[in-house]
PDB file of C-alpha atoms in Angstrom:
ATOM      1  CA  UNK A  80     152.086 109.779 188.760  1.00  0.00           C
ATOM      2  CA  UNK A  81     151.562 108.391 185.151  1.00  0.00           C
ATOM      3  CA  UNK A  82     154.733 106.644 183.910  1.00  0.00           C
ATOM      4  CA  UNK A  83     154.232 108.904 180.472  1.00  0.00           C
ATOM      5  CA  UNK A  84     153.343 112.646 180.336  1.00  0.00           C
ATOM      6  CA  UNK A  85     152.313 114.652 177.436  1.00  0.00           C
ATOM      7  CA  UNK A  86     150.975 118.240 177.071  1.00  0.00           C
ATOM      8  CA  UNK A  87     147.767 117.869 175.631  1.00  0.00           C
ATOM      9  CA  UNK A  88     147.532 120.909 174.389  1.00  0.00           C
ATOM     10  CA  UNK A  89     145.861 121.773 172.062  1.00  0.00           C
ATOM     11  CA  UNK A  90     148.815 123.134 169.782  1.00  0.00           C
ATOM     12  CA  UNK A  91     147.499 125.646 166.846  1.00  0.00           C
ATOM     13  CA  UNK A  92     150.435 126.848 164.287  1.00  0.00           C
ATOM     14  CA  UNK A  93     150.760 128.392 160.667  1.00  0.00           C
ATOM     15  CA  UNK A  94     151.300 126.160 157.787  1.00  0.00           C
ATOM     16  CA  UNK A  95     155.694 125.744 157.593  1.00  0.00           C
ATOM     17  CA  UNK A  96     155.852 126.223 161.223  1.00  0.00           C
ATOM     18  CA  UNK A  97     158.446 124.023 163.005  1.00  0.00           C
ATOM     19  CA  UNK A  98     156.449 121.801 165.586  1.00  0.00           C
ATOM     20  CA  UNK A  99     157.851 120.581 168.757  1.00  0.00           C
ATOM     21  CA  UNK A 100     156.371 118.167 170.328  1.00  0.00           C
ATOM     22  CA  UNK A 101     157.028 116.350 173.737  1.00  0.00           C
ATOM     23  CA  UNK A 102     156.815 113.228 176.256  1.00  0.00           C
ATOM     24  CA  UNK A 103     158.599 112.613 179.578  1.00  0.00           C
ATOM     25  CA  UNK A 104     158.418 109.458 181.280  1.00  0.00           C
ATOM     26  CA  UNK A 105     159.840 107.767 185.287  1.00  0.00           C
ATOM     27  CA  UNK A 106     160.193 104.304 183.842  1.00  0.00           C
ATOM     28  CA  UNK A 107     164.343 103.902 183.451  1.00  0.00           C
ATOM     29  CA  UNK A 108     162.741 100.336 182.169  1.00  0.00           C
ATOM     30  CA  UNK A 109     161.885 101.913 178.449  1.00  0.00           C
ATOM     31  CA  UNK A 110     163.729 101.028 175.524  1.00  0.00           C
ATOM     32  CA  UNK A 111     161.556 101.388 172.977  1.00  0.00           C
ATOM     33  CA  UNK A 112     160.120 104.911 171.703  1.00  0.00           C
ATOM     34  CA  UNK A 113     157.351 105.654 169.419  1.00  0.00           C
ATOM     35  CA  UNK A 114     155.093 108.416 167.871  1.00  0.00           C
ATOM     36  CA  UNK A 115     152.521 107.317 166.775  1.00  0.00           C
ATOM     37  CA  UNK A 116     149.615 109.527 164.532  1.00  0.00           C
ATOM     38  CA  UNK A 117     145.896 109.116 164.486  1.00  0.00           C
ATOM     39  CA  UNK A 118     143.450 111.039 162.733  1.00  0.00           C
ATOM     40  CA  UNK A 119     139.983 111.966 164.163  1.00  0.00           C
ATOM     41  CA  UNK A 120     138.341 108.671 164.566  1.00  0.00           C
ATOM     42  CA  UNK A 121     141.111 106.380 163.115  1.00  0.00           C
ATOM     43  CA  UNK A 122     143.433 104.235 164.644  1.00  0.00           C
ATOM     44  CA  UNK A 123     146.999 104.953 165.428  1.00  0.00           C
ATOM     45  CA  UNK A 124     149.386 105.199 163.027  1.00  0.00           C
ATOM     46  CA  UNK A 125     153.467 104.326 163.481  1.00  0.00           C
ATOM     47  CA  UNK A 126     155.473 107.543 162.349  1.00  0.00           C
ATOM     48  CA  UNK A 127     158.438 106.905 163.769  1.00  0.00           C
ATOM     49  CA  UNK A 128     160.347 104.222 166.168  1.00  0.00           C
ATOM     50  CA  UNK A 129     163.601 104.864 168.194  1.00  0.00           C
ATOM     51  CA  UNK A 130     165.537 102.334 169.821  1.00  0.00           C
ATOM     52  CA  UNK A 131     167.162 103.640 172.942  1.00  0.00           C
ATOM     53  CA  UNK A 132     169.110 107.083 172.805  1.00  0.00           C
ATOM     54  CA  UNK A 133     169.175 109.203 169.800  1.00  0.00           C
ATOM     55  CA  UNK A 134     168.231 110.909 167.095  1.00  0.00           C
ATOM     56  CA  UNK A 135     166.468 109.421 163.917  1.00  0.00           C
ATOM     57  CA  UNK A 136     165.423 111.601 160.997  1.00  0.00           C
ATOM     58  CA  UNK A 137     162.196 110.214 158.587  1.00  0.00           C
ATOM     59  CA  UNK A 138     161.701 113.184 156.221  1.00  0.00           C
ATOM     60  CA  UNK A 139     160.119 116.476 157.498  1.00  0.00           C
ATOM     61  CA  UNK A 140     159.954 114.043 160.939  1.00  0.00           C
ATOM     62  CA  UNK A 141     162.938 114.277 163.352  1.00  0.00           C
ATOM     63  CA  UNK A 142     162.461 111.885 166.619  1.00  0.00           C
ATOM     64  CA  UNK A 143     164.988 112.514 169.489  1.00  0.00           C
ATOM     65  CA  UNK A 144     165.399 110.605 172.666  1.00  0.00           C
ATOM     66  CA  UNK A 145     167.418 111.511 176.134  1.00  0.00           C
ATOM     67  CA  UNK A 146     166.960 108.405 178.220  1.00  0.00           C
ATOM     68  CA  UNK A 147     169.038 110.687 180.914  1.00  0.00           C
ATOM     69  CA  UNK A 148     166.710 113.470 181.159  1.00  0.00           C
ATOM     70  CA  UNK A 149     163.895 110.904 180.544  1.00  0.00           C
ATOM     71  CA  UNK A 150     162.908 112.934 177.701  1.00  0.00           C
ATOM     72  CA  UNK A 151     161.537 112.343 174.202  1.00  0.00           C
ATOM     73  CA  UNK A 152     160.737 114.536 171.547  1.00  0.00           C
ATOM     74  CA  UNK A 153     159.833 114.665 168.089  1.00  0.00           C
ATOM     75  CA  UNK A 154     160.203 117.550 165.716  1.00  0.00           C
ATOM     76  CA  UNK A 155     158.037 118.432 162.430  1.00  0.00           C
ATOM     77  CA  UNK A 156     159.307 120.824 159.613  1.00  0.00           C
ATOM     78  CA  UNK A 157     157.610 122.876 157.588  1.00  0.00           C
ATOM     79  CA  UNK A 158     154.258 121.813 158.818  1.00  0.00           C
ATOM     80  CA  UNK A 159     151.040 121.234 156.554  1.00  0.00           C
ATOM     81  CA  UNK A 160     147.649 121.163 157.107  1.00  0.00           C
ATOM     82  CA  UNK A 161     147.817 117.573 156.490  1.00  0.00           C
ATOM     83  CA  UNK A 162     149.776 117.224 159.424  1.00  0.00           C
ATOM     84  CA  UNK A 163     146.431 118.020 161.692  1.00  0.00           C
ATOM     85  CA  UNK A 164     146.002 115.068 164.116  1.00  0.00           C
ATOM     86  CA  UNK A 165     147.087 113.727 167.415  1.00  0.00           C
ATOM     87  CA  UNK A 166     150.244 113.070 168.389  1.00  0.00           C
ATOM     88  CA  UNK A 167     150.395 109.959 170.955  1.00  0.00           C
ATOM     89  CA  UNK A 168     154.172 109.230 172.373  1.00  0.00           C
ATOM     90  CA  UNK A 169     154.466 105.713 173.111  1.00  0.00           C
ATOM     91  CA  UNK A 170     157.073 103.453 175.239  1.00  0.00           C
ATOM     92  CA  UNK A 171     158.321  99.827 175.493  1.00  0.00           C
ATOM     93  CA  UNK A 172     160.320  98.602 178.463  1.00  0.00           C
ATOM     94  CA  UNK A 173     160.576  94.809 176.443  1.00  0.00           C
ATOM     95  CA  UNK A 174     159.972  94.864 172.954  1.00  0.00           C
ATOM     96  CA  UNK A 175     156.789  92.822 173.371  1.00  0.00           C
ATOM     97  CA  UNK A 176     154.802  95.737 172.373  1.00  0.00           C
ATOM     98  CA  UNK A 177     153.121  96.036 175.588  1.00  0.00           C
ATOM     99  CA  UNK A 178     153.186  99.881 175.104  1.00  0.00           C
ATOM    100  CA  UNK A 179     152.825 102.805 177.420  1.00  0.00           C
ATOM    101  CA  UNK A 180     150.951 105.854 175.638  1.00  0.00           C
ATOM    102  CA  UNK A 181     150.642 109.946 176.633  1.00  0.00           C
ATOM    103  CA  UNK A 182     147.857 111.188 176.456  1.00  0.00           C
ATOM    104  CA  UNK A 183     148.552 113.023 173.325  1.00  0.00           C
ATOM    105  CA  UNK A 184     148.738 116.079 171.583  1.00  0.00           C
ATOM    106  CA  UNK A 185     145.916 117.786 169.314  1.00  0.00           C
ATOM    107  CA  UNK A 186     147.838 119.201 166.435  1.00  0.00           C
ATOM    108  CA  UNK A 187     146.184 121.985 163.976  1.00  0.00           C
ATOM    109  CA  UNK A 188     148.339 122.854 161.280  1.00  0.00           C
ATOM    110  CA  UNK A 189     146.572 126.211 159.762  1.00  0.00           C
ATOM    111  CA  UNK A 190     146.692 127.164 156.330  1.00  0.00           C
TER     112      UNK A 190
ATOM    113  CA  UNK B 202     145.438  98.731 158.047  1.00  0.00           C
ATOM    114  CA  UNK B 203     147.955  96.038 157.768  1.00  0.00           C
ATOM    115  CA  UNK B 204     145.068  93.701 157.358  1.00  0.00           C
ATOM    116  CA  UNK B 205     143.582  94.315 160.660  1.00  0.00           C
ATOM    117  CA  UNK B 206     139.432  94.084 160.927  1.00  0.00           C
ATOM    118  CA  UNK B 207     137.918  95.061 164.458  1.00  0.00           C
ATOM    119  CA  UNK B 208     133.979  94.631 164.852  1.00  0.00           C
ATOM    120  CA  UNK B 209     131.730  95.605 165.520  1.00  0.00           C
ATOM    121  CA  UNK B 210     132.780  99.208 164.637  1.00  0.00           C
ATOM    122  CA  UNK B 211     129.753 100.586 166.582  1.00  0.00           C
ATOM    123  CA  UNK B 212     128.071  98.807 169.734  1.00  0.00           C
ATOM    124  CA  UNK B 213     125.639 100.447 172.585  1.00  0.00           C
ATOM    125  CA  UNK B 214     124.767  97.572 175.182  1.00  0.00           C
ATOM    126  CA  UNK B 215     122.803  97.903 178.435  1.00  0.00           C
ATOM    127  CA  UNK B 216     124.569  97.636 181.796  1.00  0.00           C
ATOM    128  CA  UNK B 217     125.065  94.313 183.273  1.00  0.00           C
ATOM    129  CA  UNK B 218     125.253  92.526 179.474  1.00  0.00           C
ATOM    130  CA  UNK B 219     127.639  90.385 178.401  1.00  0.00           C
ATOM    131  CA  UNK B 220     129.756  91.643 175.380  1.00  0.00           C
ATOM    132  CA  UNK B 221     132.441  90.444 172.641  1.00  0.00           C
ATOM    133  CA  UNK B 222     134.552  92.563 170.733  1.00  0.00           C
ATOM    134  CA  UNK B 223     135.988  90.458 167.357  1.00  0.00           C
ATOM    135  CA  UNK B 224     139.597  91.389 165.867  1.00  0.00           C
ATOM    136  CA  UNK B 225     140.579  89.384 162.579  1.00  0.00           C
ATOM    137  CA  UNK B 226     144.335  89.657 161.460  1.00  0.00           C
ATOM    138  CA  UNK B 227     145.399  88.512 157.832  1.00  0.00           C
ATOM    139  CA  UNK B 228     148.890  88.990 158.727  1.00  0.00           C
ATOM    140  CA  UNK B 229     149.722  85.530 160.370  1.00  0.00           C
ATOM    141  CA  UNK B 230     151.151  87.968 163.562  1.00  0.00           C
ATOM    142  CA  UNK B 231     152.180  86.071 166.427  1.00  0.00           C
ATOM    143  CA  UNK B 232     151.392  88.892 169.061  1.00  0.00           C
ATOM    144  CA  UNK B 233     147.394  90.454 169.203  1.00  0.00           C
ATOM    145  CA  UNK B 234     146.732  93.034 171.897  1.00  0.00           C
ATOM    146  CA  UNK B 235     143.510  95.112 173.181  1.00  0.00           C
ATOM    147  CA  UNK B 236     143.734  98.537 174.090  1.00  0.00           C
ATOM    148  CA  UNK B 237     141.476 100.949 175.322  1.00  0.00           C
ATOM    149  CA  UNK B 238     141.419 104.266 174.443  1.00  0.00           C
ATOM    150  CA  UNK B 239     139.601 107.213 176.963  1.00  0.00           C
ATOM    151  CA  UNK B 240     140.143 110.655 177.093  1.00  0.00           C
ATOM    152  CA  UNK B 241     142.978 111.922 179.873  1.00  0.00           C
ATOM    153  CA  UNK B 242     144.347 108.528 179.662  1.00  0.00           C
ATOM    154  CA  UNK B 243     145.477 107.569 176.215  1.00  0.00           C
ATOM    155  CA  UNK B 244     145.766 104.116 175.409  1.00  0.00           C
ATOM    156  CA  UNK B 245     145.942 101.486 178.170  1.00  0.00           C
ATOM    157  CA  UNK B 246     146.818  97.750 177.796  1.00  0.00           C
ATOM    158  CA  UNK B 247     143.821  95.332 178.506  1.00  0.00           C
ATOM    159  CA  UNK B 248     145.410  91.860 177.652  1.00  0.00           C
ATOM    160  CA  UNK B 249     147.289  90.444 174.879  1.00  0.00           C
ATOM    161  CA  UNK B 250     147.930  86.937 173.486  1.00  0.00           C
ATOM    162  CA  UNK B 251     151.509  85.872 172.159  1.00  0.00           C
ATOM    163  CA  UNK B 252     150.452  83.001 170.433  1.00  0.00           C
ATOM    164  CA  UNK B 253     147.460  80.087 170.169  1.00  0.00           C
ATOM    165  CA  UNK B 254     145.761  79.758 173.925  1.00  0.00           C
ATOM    166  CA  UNK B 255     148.756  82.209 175.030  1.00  0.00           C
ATOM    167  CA  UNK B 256     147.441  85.276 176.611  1.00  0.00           C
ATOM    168  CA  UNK B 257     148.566  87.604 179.550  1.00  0.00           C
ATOM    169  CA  UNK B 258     147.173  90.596 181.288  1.00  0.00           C
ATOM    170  CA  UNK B 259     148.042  94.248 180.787  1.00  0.00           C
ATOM    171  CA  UNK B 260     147.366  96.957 182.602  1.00  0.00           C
ATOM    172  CA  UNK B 261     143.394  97.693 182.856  1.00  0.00           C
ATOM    173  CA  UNK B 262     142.192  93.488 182.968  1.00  0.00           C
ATOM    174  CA  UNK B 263     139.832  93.512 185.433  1.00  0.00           C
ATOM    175  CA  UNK B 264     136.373  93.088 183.870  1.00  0.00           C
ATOM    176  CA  UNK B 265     137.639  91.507 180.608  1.00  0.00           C
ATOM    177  CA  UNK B 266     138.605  88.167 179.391  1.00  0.00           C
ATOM    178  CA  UNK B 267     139.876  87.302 176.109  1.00  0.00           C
ATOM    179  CA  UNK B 268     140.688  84.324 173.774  1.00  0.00           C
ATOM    180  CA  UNK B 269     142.508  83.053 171.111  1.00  0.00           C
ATOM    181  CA  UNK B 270     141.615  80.061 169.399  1.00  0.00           C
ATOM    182  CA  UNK B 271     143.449  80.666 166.243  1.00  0.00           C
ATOM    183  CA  UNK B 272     146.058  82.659 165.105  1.00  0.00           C
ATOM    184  CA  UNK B 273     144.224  85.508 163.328  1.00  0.00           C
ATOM    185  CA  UNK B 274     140.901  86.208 165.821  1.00  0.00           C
ATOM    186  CA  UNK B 275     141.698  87.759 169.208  1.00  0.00           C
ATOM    187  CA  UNK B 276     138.314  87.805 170.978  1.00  0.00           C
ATOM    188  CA  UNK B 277     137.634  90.324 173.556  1.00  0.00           C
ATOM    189  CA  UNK B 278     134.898  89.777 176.347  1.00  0.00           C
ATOM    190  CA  UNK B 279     132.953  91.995 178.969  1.00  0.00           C
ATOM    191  CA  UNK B 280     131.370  89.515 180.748  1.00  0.00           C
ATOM    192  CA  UNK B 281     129.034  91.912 182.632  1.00  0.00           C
ATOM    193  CA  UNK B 282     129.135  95.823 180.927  1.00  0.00           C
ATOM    194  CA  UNK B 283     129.318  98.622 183.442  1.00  0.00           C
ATOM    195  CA  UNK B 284     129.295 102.010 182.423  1.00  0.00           C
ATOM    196  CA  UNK B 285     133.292 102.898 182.927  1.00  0.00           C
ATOM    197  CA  UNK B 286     133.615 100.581 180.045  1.00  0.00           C
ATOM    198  CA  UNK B 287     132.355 102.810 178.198  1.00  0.00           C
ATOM    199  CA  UNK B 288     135.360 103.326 175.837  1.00  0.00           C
ATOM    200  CA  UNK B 289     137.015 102.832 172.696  1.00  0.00           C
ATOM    201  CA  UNK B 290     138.848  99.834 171.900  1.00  0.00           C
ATOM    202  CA  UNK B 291     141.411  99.365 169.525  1.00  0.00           C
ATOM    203  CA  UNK B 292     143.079  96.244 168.839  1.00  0.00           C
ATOM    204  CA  UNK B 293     146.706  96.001 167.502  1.00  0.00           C
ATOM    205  CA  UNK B 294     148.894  93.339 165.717  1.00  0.00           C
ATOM    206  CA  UNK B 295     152.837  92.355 165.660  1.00  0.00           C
ATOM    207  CA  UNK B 296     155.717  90.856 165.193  1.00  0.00           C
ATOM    208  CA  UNK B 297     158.253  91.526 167.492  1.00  0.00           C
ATOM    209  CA  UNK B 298     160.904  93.110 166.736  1.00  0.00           C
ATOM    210  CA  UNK B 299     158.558  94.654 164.455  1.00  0.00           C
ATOM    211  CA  UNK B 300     156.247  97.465 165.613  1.00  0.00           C
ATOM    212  CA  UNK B 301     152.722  97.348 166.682  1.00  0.00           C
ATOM    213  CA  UNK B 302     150.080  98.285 163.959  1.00  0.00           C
ATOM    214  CA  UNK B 303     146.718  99.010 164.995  1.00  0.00           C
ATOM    215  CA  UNK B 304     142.784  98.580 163.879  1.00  0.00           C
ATOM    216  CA  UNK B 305     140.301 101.275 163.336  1.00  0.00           C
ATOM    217  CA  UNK B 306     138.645 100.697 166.507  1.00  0.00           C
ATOM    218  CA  UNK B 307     135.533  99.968 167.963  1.00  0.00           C
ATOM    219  CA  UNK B 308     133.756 102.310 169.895  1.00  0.00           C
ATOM    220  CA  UNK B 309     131.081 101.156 172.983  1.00  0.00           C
ATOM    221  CA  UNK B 310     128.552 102.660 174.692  1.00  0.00           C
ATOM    222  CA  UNK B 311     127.595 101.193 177.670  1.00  0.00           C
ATOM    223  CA  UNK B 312     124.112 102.671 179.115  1.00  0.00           C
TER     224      UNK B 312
END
């Protein structure tokens, strides 16, 4: 069993759509959660960082985290084409940086 | 890129050849890490370095070594290519608590 899962998808939805998007992990160790965004042949890019439980808002970007259900989540409003990409949850037991990653998400965003 | 330079961008090597991957940091980062990115699998830790001479193993070592000699290069080896290294490798920078940034990756083909 892989300490992160993530649907892979792929995920198609009209331009304004609200996107949900989602990781769970068996690793009570995690303290640290990311989503990070890459583009088709780019590196990954931070969106958004979490530290423990909660919510955190960044924008049209909403990033939630249930470290009871083990369950992560992150939320994007009115959705562009821009927004096209993969979506890549990542996880930090120490801080360090030494990061767990799903497999990610293909998003298409269609105008 | 948060002054991050990975090269070569593009490399095909025969089997059983010895090759180094190069990341160059202009951020004065303490922390350096290679990952390797296949599909079904995300991003997996190879090793990272926490400092000068400091390094430690992550998750997918075997077959690679690495240096650091000075703070900005991070040197990745395959001391004898086989094809499931075929791959692409990113390399990522940070500053704990900050969060990792990645490069733009280098992509190998191992035939």
């Amino acid at each position: 069993q892989k300490e992160v899962e993530q649907d892979p998808g792929p995920l198609s939805v009209p331009e304004g759509a609200i996107v949900s998007l989602n990781c769970t992990y068996s690793n009570s160790a995690f303290q640290y959660f990311m989503w990070y965004r890459q583009y088709s042949r780019k590196g990954p890019e931070l969106l958004m960082y979490t530290y423990s439980s909660g919510n955190k808002e960044d924008g049209r970007f909403t990033a939630q985290v249930d470290k009871s259900s083990k369950y992560i989540s992150l939320f994007i409003r009115d959705s562009q084409p821009s927004d096209s990409a993969t979506y890549l949850c990542a996880m930090d037991p120490t801080g360090a940086n030494n990061l767990f990653f799903g497999t990610g998400t293909r998003l298409t965003v269609i105008p | 890129d948060a002054g991050i330079t990975q090269s070569p961008r593009h490399k095909v090597t025969e089997t059983g050849t010895p090759v180094t991957l190069r990341c160059h940091q202009t951020e004065n980062h303490r922390y350096m890490y290679w990952y390797r990115q296949d599909p079904g699998h995300g991003l997996r830790l190879i090793h990272y370095s926490y400092g000068v001479k400091d390094t430690d193993k992550g998750e997918v070592s075997d077959g690679y070594s690495v240096s650091r000699s000075k703070t900005e290069d991070f040197l990745l080896t395959l001391e004898s290519a086989t094809s499931s290294q075929t791959s692409v490798y990113f390399c990522a920078i940070s500053e704990p608590p900050e969060r990792a940034f990645f490069g733009q990756g280098t992509r190998l083909t191992v035939v």
